[in-house]
């Protein structure tokens, strides 16, 4: 990568300088208690933050969490993340109650050398995600005022043309952090000439984001296995009823075209676990993929599908997996994700798992992380990288 990195910045000396770090601290939270259920993304940014602390910088960390709608929303506050980041760093993290307002200004001004602040959720501000260049730019001006240099370590968000990712680096000396550098190094192994068969597994719930990627990936992969919330739009495109499962009605036609042009590369579930409700204790059964009852929703792939996916994976020499196969957070619907993950660990393929929730699933299911070649912090970001797209966050670092 022909971009400057953290070592270049450290080499210039950062003692006493304010350094703005864009991190992806979008961690899963327990819906009831609000507690962090997986701190992998916080741990992933520690090498960068710790290096800056040790070098005596005043470190101002910013991130998004979830998808709030451009205004403060307490359920998406980064406050619990500040606590956890402080525990992991072994020093308190000063939390600003807003992102660019009075609290942020006084928190940043109060930082001593080697101290860390975390600003409140970037997406509490309309300017962060705005499609309007001027609106994004105005927010980027405010953010950039908090730093004398900018470090992008938010690999999970490099595919977003957002103010903190795309516009701030145009306003400050900028470098890639340790995580971004490592992710790009590993993923570039999959874009060159991956050893074949190359099998991609897709699931999760960000259906419309990821459907767009399939078209670009199809020519480069040998097999594409589709489960999770993704699969129902495809099953519908095959003419099956999907009950109340996750469905992108406006993408059904796109999926029909993809299936026609896929040359048989796409493998869909043959059975699914269909439940009465989106709840851990909901009544559920395994049903054929073409027989989902109208009042039920598919929350996992079934055992026959797992066996078929495992057989396809056993042949692979390169594997990329993004998106859980079911609602793994609920034990009743975790078997598909566990089955696919275990099948991946049994192969001798070079395997990459990408995505906040996919990585969290690997850990939550107690799988051995070292059985995978690489666990990426970005799902959508790694998919778009594999697509060969110029990612806004990377392009901004290059310029
Ligand atoms: N059949 C399904 N219906 C609804 N949600 C699902 C289904 N399968 C998986 N999910 C959900 O998808 C979420 C992860 O999706 P996504 O954000 O796309 O993955 P990642 O973060 O790994 O990129 C998980 O919270 C999981 O519960
Ligand atoms: O969780 C994320 O992406 P992922 O689910 O694709 O891994 C990133 O934090 C980006 O979040 P976004 O998809 O709301 O922009």
GROMACS .gro file of C-alpha atoms and ligand atoms in nm:
model
  441
    1UNK     CA    1   0.000   0.000   0.000
    2UNK     CA    2   0.153   0.331  -0.105
    3UNK     CA    3   0.024   0.524   0.191
    4UNK     CA    4   0.193   0.654   0.499
    5UNK     CA    5   0.142   0.454   0.815
    6UNK     CA    6   0.156   0.498   1.189
    7UNK     CA    7   0.531   0.438   1.205
    8UNK     CA    8   0.587   0.734   0.970
    9UNK     CA    9   0.384   0.954   1.204
   10UNK     CA   10   0.556   0.821   1.517
   11UNK     CA   11   0.890   0.882   1.346
   12UNK     CA   12   0.804   1.251   1.314
   13UNK     CA   13   0.735   1.264   1.688
   14UNK     CA   14   0.385   1.303   1.832
   15UNK     CA   15   0.465   1.395   2.191
   16UNK     CA   16   0.228   1.670   2.301
   17UNK     CA   17   0.047   1.666   1.964
   18UNK     CA   18  -0.325   1.598   1.933
   19UNK     CA   19  -0.385   1.294   1.713
   20UNK     CA   20  -0.737   1.214   1.592
   21UNK     CA   21  -0.793   0.838   1.554
   22UNK     CA   22  -1.094   0.712   1.357
   23UNK     CA   23  -1.169   0.367   1.500
   24UNK     CA   24  -1.450   0.121   1.432
   25UNK     CA   25  -1.579   0.060   1.784
   26UNK     CA   26  -1.917  -0.058   1.653
   27UNK     CA   27  -1.942  -0.347   1.898
   28UNK     CA   28  -2.247  -0.566   1.961
   29UNK     CA   29  -2.446  -0.468   2.271
   30UNK     CA   30  -2.689  -0.682   2.471
   31UNK     CA   31  -3.037  -0.550   2.387
   32UNK     CA   32  -3.159  -0.587   2.747
   33UNK     CA   33  -2.860  -0.476   2.953
   34UNK     CA   34  -2.673  -0.259   2.702
   35UNK     CA   35  -2.352  -0.443   2.792
   36UNK     CA   36  -2.082  -0.510   2.532
   37UNK     CA   37  -2.115  -0.873   2.422
   38UNK     CA   38  -1.793  -0.886   2.219
   39UNK     CA   39  -1.501  -0.645   2.256
   40UNK     CA   40  -1.301  -0.772   1.958
   41UNK     CA   41  -1.316  -0.441   1.773
   42UNK     CA   42  -1.194  -0.252   2.082
   43UNK     CA   43  -0.901  -0.492   2.123
   44UNK     CA   44  -0.822  -0.459   1.753
   45UNK     CA   45  -0.749  -0.087   1.782
   46UNK     CA   46  -0.531  -0.117   2.094
   47UNK     CA   47  -0.197  -0.151   1.909
   48UNK     CA   48  -0.253   0.188   1.743
   49UNK     CA   49  -0.390   0.367   2.048
   50UNK     CA   50  -0.125   0.224   2.281
   51UNK     CA   51   0.158   0.322   2.047
   52UNK     CA   52   0.029   0.680   2.039
   53UNK     CA   53  -0.013   0.688   2.418
   54UNK     CA   54   0.340   0.560   2.471
   55UNK     CA   55   0.471   0.822   2.231
   56UNK     CA   56   0.306   1.093   2.444
   57UNK     CA   57   0.033   1.201   2.203
   58UNK     CA   58  -0.300   1.344   2.314
   59UNK     CA   59  -0.519   1.079   2.157
   60UNK     CA   60  -0.871   1.173   2.044
   61UNK     CA   61  -1.062   0.862   1.938
   62UNK     CA   62  -1.385   0.880   1.738
   63UNK     CA   63  -1.619   0.609   1.609
   64UNK     CA   64  -1.974   0.524   1.509
   65UNK     CA   65  -2.189   0.266   1.684
   66UNK     CA   66  -2.498   0.117   1.517
   67UNK     CA   67  -2.708   0.319   1.280
   68UNK     CA   68  -2.864   0.613   1.469
   69UNK     CA   69  -3.039   0.863   1.244
   70UNK     CA   70  -2.820   1.174   1.272
   71UNK     CA   71  -2.935   1.273   1.621
   72UNK     CA   72  -2.843   1.163   1.975
   73UNK     CA   73  -3.001   0.831   2.071
   74UNK     CA   74  -2.898   0.691   2.412
   75UNK     CA   75  -2.915   0.325   2.302
   76UNK     CA   76  -2.624   0.396   2.065
   77UNK     CA   77  -2.404   0.586   2.311
   78UNK     CA   78  -2.033   0.502   2.309
   79UNK     CA   79  -2.010   0.553   2.687
   80UNK     CA   80  -1.981   0.178   2.766
   81UNK     CA   81  -1.708   0.153   2.503
   82UNK     CA   82  -1.507   0.427   2.675
   83UNK     CA   83  -1.518   0.222   2.995
   84UNK     CA   84  -1.401  -0.097   2.824
   85UNK     CA   85  -1.132   0.083   2.623
   86UNK     CA   86  -1.000   0.229   2.949
   87UNK     CA   87  -0.991  -0.115   3.114
   88UNK     CA   88  -0.800  -0.263   2.822
   89UNK     CA   89  -0.555   0.028   2.809
   90UNK     CA   90  -0.511   0.026   3.186
   91UNK     CA   91  -0.580   0.400   3.206
   92UNK     CA   92  -0.903   0.601   3.214
   93UNK     CA   93  -1.051   0.718   2.886
   94UNK     CA   94  -1.208   1.064   2.903
   95UNK     CA   95  -1.554   1.043   2.751
   96UNK     CA   96  -1.708   1.344   2.573
   97UNK     CA   97  -2.087   1.365   2.598
   98UNK     CA   98  -2.111   1.497   2.241
   99UNK     CA   99  -1.906   1.466   1.925
  100UNK     CA  100  -1.806   1.821   1.834
  101UNK     CA  101  -1.989   2.033   2.093
  102UNK     CA  102  -1.886   2.196   2.424
  103UNK     CA  103  -1.822   1.867   2.601
  104UNK     CA  104  -1.597   1.741   2.319
  105UNK     CA  105  -1.407   2.073   2.307
  106UNK     CA  106  -1.339   2.085   2.681
  107UNK     CA  107  -1.252   1.714   2.695
  108UNK     CA  108  -0.999   1.751   2.416
  109UNK     CA  109  -0.855   2.073   2.560
  110UNK     CA  110  -0.815   1.903   2.899
  111UNK     CA  111  -0.606   1.612   2.770
  112UNK     CA  112  -0.254   1.578   2.904
  113UNK     CA  113   0.023   1.413   2.703
  114UNK     CA  114  -0.038   1.035   2.676
  115UNK     CA  115  -0.407   1.062   2.767
  116UNK     CA  116  -0.700   0.934   2.564
  117UNK     CA  117  -1.044   1.080   2.494
  118UNK     CA  118  -1.339   0.915   2.319
  119UNK     CA  119  -1.594   1.137   2.146
  120UNK     CA  120  -1.965   1.046   2.145
  121UNK     CA  121  -2.104   0.856   1.844
  122UNK     CA  122  -2.018   1.026   1.514
  123UNK     CA  123  -2.356   0.928   1.370
  124UNK     CA  124  -2.539   1.145   1.626
  125UNK     CA  125  -2.454   1.418   1.372
  126UNK     CA  126  -2.624   1.446   1.033
  127UNK     CA  127  -2.301   1.564   0.870
  128UNK     CA  128  -2.121   1.233   0.930
  129UNK     CA  129  -2.320   1.026   0.681
  130UNK     CA  130  -2.465   1.304   0.464
  131UNK     CA  131  -2.460   1.261   0.087
  132UNK     CA  132  -2.421   1.638   0.058
  133UNK     CA  133  -2.051   1.728   0.026
  134UNK     CA  134  -2.093   2.066   0.196
  135UNK     CA  135  -2.281   1.921   0.495
  136UNK     CA  136  -2.023   1.646   0.537
  137UNK     CA  137  -1.743   1.897   0.490
  138UNK     CA  138  -1.876   2.129   0.759
  139UNK     CA  139  -1.885   1.843   1.008
  140UNK     CA  140  -1.539   1.728   0.897
  141UNK     CA  141  -1.407   2.083   0.967
  142UNK     CA  142  -1.530   2.059   1.325
  143UNK     CA  143  -1.382   1.713   1.378
  144UNK     CA  144  -1.050   1.798   1.214
  145UNK     CA  145  -1.011   2.088   1.459
  146UNK     CA  146  -0.952   1.826   1.732
  147UNK     CA  147  -0.637   1.687   1.571
  148UNK     CA  148  -0.304   1.795   1.430
  149UNK     CA  149  -0.278   1.457   1.256
  150UNK     CA  150  -0.528   1.188   1.161
  151UNK     CA  151  -0.496   0.810   1.188
  152UNK     CA  152  -0.750   0.585   1.017
  153UNK     CA  153  -0.775   0.255   1.202
  154UNK     CA  154  -1.143   0.193   1.126
  155UNK     CA  155  -1.106  -0.086   0.876
  156UNK     CA  156  -1.473  -0.187   0.921
  157UNK     CA  157  -1.581   0.156   0.793
  158UNK     CA  158  -1.332   0.224   0.509
  159UNK     CA  159  -1.606   0.145   0.254
  160UNK     CA  160  -1.818   0.435   0.382
  161UNK     CA  161  -1.790   0.778   0.221
  162UNK     CA  162  -1.848   0.943   0.557
  163UNK     CA  163  -1.703   1.265   0.698
  164UNK     CA  164  -1.474   1.100   0.954
  165UNK     CA  165  -1.346   0.847   0.700
  166UNK     CA  166  -1.331   1.043   0.376
  167UNK     CA  167  -1.335   1.419   0.443
  168UNK     CA  168  -1.124   1.455   0.758
  169UNK     CA  169  -0.808   1.306   0.600
  170UNK     CA  170  -0.831   1.573   0.331
  171UNK     CA  171  -0.795   1.832   0.609
  172UNK     CA  172  -0.511   1.685   0.817
  173UNK     CA  173  -0.181   1.501   0.769
  174UNK     CA  174  -0.305   1.142   0.756
  175UNK     CA  175  -0.176   0.787   0.799
  176UNK     CA  176  -0.314   0.434   0.813
  177UNK     CA  177  -0.320   0.273   1.158
  178UNK     CA  178  -0.182  -0.071   1.239
  179UNK     CA  179  -0.518  -0.248   1.194
  180UNK     CA  180  -0.598  -0.096   0.854
  181UNK     CA  181  -0.249  -0.182   0.733
  182UNK     CA  182  -0.270  -0.544   0.849
  183UNK     CA  183  -0.622  -0.598   0.711
  184UNK     CA  184  -0.525  -0.469   0.368
  185UNK     CA  185  -0.208  -0.678   0.366
  186UNK     CA  186  -0.400  -1.000   0.437
  187UNK     CA  187  -0.699  -0.930   0.213
  188UNK     CA  188  -0.476  -0.846  -0.081
  189UNK     CA  189  -0.384  -1.216  -0.083
  190UNK     CA  190  -0.744  -1.290  -0.188
  191UNK     CA  191  -0.759  -1.033  -0.467
  192UNK     CA  192  -0.454  -1.150  -0.660
  193UNK     CA  193  -0.471  -1.513  -0.759
  194UNK     CA  194  -0.638  -1.708  -0.477
  195UNK     CA  195  -0.572  -2.081  -0.468
  196UNK     CA  196  -0.875  -2.268  -0.605
  197UNK     CA  197  -1.138  -2.377  -0.542
  198UNK     CA  198  -1.223  -2.036  -0.393
  199UNK     CA  199  -1.545  -2.055  -0.191
  200UNK     CA  200  -1.727  -1.753  -0.047
  201UNK     CA  201  -1.994  -1.789   0.222
  202UNK     CA  202  -2.237  -1.502   0.274
  203UNK     CA  203  -2.503  -1.446   0.538
  204UNK     CA  204  -2.595  -1.184   0.794
  205UNK     CA  205  -2.862  -0.919   0.791
  206UNK     CA  206  -2.721  -0.628   0.585
  207UNK     CA  207  -2.887  -0.778   0.281
  208UNK     CA  208  -2.909  -0.488   0.036
  209UNK     CA  209  -2.547  -0.378   0.105
  210UNK     CA  210  -2.415  -0.724   0.029
  211UNK     CA  211  -2.637  -0.824  -0.261
  212UNK     CA  212  -2.467  -0.552  -0.461
  213UNK     CA  213  -2.131  -0.717  -0.399
  214UNK     CA  214  -2.236  -1.060  -0.526
  215UNK     CA  215  -2.252  -0.952  -0.886
  216UNK     CA  216  -1.890  -0.838  -0.876
  217UNK     CA  217  -1.770  -1.143  -0.683
  218UNK     CA  218  -1.939  -1.409  -0.894
  219UNK     CA  219  -1.685  -1.416  -1.179
  220UNK     CA  220  -1.392  -1.452  -0.936
  221UNK     CA  221  -1.527  -1.728  -0.708
  222UNK     CA  222  -1.587  -2.098  -0.772
  223UNK     CA  223  -1.877  -2.136  -0.528
  224UNK     CA  224  -2.095  -1.889  -0.342
  225UNK     CA  225  -2.285  -2.033  -0.045
  226UNK     CA  226  -2.570  -1.813   0.076
  227UNK     CA  227  -2.737  -1.842   0.416
  228UNK     CA  228  -2.841  -1.604   0.696
  229UNK     CA  229  -3.089  -1.326   0.631
  230UNK     CA  230  -2.946  -1.301   0.278
  231UNK     CA  231  -3.095  -1.625   0.150
  232UNK     CA  232  -3.465  -1.543   0.162
  233UNK     CA  233  -3.457  -1.288  -0.119
  234UNK     CA  234  -3.293  -1.558  -0.334
  235UNK     CA  235  -3.545  -1.823  -0.225
  236UNK     CA  236  -3.823  -1.580  -0.316
  237UNK     CA  237  -3.654  -1.526  -0.654
  238UNK     CA  238  -3.673  -1.903  -0.705
  239UNK     CA  239  -4.049  -1.874  -0.658
  240UNK     CA  240  -4.067  -1.995  -0.297
  241UNK     CA  241  -4.272  -1.832  -0.024
  242UNK     CA  242  -4.058  -1.714   0.268
  243UNK     CA  243  -4.325  -1.634   0.529
  244UNK     CA  244  -4.221  -1.336   0.741
  245UNK     CA  245  -3.846  -1.391   0.693
  246UNK     CA  246  -3.610  -1.100   0.621
  247UNK     CA  247  -3.679  -1.003   0.260
  248UNK     CA  248  -3.565  -0.726   0.024
  249UNK     CA  249  -3.867  -0.724  -0.205
  250UNK     CA  250  -3.710  -0.472  -0.447
  251UNK     CA  251  -3.404  -0.697  -0.492
  252UNK     CA  252  -3.595  -1.012  -0.590
  253UNK     CA  253  -3.553  -0.939  -0.960
  254UNK     CA  254  -3.179  -0.875  -0.914
  255UNK     CA  255  -3.147  -1.209  -0.735
  256UNK     CA  256  -3.337  -1.384  -1.016
  257UNK     CA  257  -3.089  -1.240  -1.268
  258UNK     CA  258  -2.793  -1.338  -1.052
  259UNK     CA  259  -2.919  -1.695  -1.022
  260UNK     CA  260  -2.967  -1.717  -1.400
  261UNK     CA  261  -2.619  -1.585  -1.470
  262UNK     CA  262  -2.436  -1.765  -1.189
  263UNK     CA  263  -2.357  -2.078  -1.389
  264UNK     CA  264  -2.463  -2.292  -1.095
  265UNK     CA  265  -2.205  -2.135  -0.861
  266UNK     CA  266  -2.466  -2.015  -0.610
  267UNK     CA  267  -2.572  -2.269  -0.344
  268UNK     CA  268  -2.884  -2.187  -0.144
  269UNK     CA  269  -3.030  -2.356   0.164
  270UNK     CA  270  -3.241  -2.666   0.109
  271UNK     CA  271  -3.383  -2.650   0.462
  272UNK     CA  272  -3.426  -2.372   0.718
  273UNK     CA  273  -3.517  -2.340   1.084
  274UNK     CA  274  -3.847  -2.149   1.084
  275UNK     CA  275  -3.978  -1.987   1.402
  276UNK     CA  276  -4.302  -1.831   1.523
  277UNK     CA  277  -4.128  -1.512   1.632
  278UNK     CA  278  -3.789  -1.339   1.649
  279UNK     CA  279  -3.730  -1.458   2.006
  280UNK     CA  280  -3.497  -1.701   2.183
  281UNK     CA  281  -3.783  -1.916   2.308
  282UNK     CA  282  -4.001  -1.906   1.994
  283UNK     CA  283  -4.152  -2.235   1.874
  284UNK     CA  284  -3.950  -2.355   1.574
  285UNK     CA  285  -3.903  -2.645   1.332
  286UNK     CA  286  -3.676  -2.742   1.047
  287UNK     CA  287  -3.871  -2.712   0.722
  288UNK     CA  288  -3.778  -2.750   0.355
  289UNK     CA  289  -3.659  -2.420   0.204
  290UNK     CA  290  -3.957  -2.433  -0.034
  291UNK     CA  291  -4.203  -2.496   0.250
  292UNK     CA  292  -4.169  -2.207   0.497
  293UNK     CA  293  -4.515  -2.160   0.658
  294UNK     CA  294  -4.665  -1.816   0.590
  295UNK     CA  295  -4.672  -1.715   0.961
  296UNK     CA  296  -4.313  -1.821   1.032
  297UNK     CA  297  -3.970  -1.666   0.970
  298UNK     CA  298  -3.643  -1.837   0.888
  299UNK     CA  299  -3.386  -1.777   1.161
  300UNK     CA  300  -3.122  -2.034   1.068
  301UNK     CA  301  -3.017  -2.273   0.794
  302UNK     CA  302  -3.112  -2.637   0.854
  303UNK     CA  303  -2.889  -2.943   0.909
  304UNK     CA  304  -2.912  -3.069   0.551
  305UNK     CA  305  -2.793  -2.729   0.428
  306UNK     CA  306  -2.507  -2.732   0.677
  307UNK     CA  307  -2.400  -3.074   0.545
  308UNK     CA  308  -2.412  -2.950   0.184
  309UNK     CA  309  -2.220  -2.632   0.265
  310UNK     CA  310  -1.964  -2.835   0.464
  311UNK     CA  311  -1.911  -3.066   0.165
  312UNK     CA  312  -1.849  -2.769  -0.065
  313UNK     CA  313  -1.614  -2.612   0.190
  314UNK     CA  314  -1.415  -2.933   0.233
  315UNK     CA  315  -1.298  -2.900  -0.129
  316UNK     CA  316  -1.188  -2.538  -0.093
  317UNK     CA  317  -0.833  -2.404  -0.092
  318UNK     CA  318  -0.939  -2.045  -0.024
  319UNK     CA  319  -1.242  -1.942   0.183
  320UNK     CA  320  -1.393  -1.605   0.264
  321UNK     CA  321  -1.688  -1.600   0.504
  322UNK     CA  322  -1.900  -1.300   0.595
  323UNK     CA  323  -2.226  -1.297   0.784
  324UNK     CA  324  -2.369  -1.546   1.036
  325UNK     CA  325  -2.587  -1.826   0.890
  326UNK     CA  326  -2.860  -1.754   1.144
  327UNK     CA  327  -2.945  -1.553   1.452
  328UNK     CA  328  -2.653  -1.707   1.640
  329UNK     CA  329  -2.712  -1.477   1.938
  330UNK     CA  330  -3.005  -1.708   2.026
  331UNK     CA  331  -2.892  -2.064   2.107
  332UNK     CA  332  -3.181  -2.223   1.916
  333UNK     CA  333  -3.065  -2.059   1.593
  334UNK     CA  334  -2.687  -2.089   1.628
  335UNK     CA  335  -2.637  -2.438   1.481
  336UNK     CA  336  -2.601  -2.326   1.120
  337UNK     CA  337  -2.332  -2.072   1.204
  338UNK     CA  338  -2.153  -2.322   1.428
  339UNK     CA  339  -2.172  -2.593   1.161
  340UNK     CA  340  -2.031  -2.372   0.887
  341UNK     CA  341  -1.761  -2.230   1.113
  342UNK     CA  342  -1.655  -2.580   1.222
  343UNK     CA  343  -1.650  -2.697   0.860
  344UNK     CA  344  -1.414  -2.409   0.777
  345UNK     CA  345  -1.180  -2.495   1.065
  346UNK     CA  346  -1.156  -2.855   0.938
  347UNK     CA  347  -1.026  -2.761   0.594
  348UNK     CA  348  -0.665  -2.686   0.509
  349UNK     CA  349  -0.781  -2.384   0.306
  350UNK     CA  350  -0.657  -2.029   0.368
  351UNK     CA  351  -0.966  -1.890   0.541
  352UNK     CA  352  -1.070  -1.535   0.618
  353UNK     CA  353  -1.369  -1.450   0.835
  354UNK     CA  354  -1.487  -1.091   0.799
  355UNK     CA  355  -1.742  -0.882   0.984
  356UNK     CA  356  -1.814  -0.753   1.331
  357UNK     CA  357  -2.085  -1.010   1.397
  358UNK     CA  358  -1.916  -1.298   1.215
  359UNK     CA  359  -1.599  -1.249   1.421
  360UNK     CA  360  -1.813  -1.216   1.736
  361UNK     CA  361  -1.990  -1.542   1.643
  362UNK     CA  362  -1.658  -1.727   1.613
  363UNK     CA  363  -1.570  -1.615   1.965
  364UNK     CA  364  -1.920  -1.658   2.114
  365UNK     CA  365  -1.938  -2.018   1.988
  366UNK     CA  366  -1.605  -2.091   2.154
  367UNK     CA  367  -1.426  -2.175   1.829
  368UNK     CA  368  -1.050  -2.165   1.814
  369UNK     CA  369  -0.965  -1.833   1.646
  370UNK     CA  370  -0.626  -1.967   1.542
  371UNK     CA  371  -0.797  -2.225   1.316
  372UNK     CA  372  -0.880  -1.940   1.079
  373UNK     CA  373  -0.621  -1.774   0.857
  374UNK     CA  374  -0.742  -1.427   0.945
  375UNK     CA  375  -1.034  -1.276   1.133
  376UNK     CA  376  -1.116  -0.940   0.980
  377UNK     CA  377  -1.295  -0.665   1.170
  378UNK     CA  378  -1.483  -0.556   0.857
  379UNK     CA  379  -1.759  -0.745   0.676
  380UNK     CA  380  -1.890  -0.500   0.418
  381UNK     CA  381  -1.545  -0.339   0.399
  382UNK     CA  382  -1.365  -0.664   0.323
  383UNK     CA  383  -1.631  -0.768   0.071
  384UNK     CA  384  -1.599  -0.438  -0.115
  385UNK     CA  385  -1.221  -0.466  -0.097
  386UNK     CA  386  -1.241  -0.814  -0.252
  387UNK     CA  387  -1.468  -0.671  -0.520
  388UNK     CA  388  -1.170  -0.464  -0.627
  389UNK     CA  389  -1.346  -0.137  -0.553
  390UNK     CA  390  -1.159   0.177  -0.457
  391UNK     CA  391  -1.271   0.223  -0.099
  392UNK     CA  392  -1.329   0.586   0.003
  393UNK     CA  393  -1.132   0.553   0.327
  394UNK     CA  394  -0.831   0.399   0.155
  395UNK     CA  395  -0.845   0.645  -0.137
  396UNK     CA  396  -0.848   0.932   0.111
  397UNK     CA  397  -0.530   0.800   0.276
  398UNK     CA  398  -0.358   0.763  -0.060
  399UNK     CA  399  -0.421   1.120  -0.173
  400LIG     N1  400  -3.220  -1.542   0.913
  400LIG     C1  401  -3.188  -1.427   0.974
  400LIG     N2  402  -3.284  -1.336   1.002
  400LIG     C2  403  -3.252  -1.220   1.066
  400LIG     N3  404  -3.128  -1.186   1.105
  400LIG     C3  405  -3.029  -1.274   1.080
  400LIG     C4  406  -3.054  -1.398   1.013
  400LIG     N4  407  -2.936  -1.463   1.003
  400LIG     C5  408  -2.844  -1.386   1.061
  400LIG     N5  409  -2.898  -1.272   1.109
  400LIG     C6  410  -2.832  -1.165   1.185
  400LIG     O1  411  -2.733  -1.103   1.108
  400LIG     C7  412  -2.654  -1.026   1.196
  400LIG     C8  413  -2.517  -1.004   1.138
  400LIG     O2  414  -2.529  -0.946   1.010
  400LIG     P1  415  -2.415  -0.856   0.942
  400LIG     O3  416  -2.404  -0.727   1.017
  400LIG     O4  417  -2.451  -0.849   0.799
  400LIG     O5  418  -2.284  -0.944   0.965
  400LIG     P2  419  -2.132  -0.894   0.988
  400LIG     O6  420  -2.134  -0.793   1.101
  400LIG     O7  421  -2.056  -1.016   1.022
  400LIG     O8  422  -2.092  -0.830   0.859
  400LIG     C9  423  -2.652  -1.103   1.327
  400LIG     O9  424  -2.688  -1.015   1.432
  400LIG    C10  425  -2.755  -1.214   1.306
  400LIG    O10  426  -2.844  -1.231   1.416
  401LIG     O1  427  -2.031  -0.330   1.145
  401LIG     C1  428  -1.982  -0.283   1.043
  401LIG     O2  429  -1.982  -0.348   0.925
  401LIG     P1  430  -2.005  -0.508   0.904
  401LIG     O3  431  -2.135  -0.547   0.973
  401LIG     O4  432  -2.016  -0.520   0.754
  401LIG     O5  433  -1.885  -0.576   0.960
  401LIG     C2  434  -1.910  -0.151   1.040
  401LIG     O6  435  -1.900  -0.094   1.170
  401LIG     C3  436  -1.979  -0.053   0.945
  401LIG     O7  437  -2.108  -0.025   0.992
  401LIG     P2  438  -2.222   0.019   0.887
  401LIG     O8  439  -2.250  -0.100   0.796
  401LIG     O9  440  -2.340   0.059   0.973
  401LIG    O10  441  -2.165   0.138   0.808
   0.00000   0.00000   0.00000
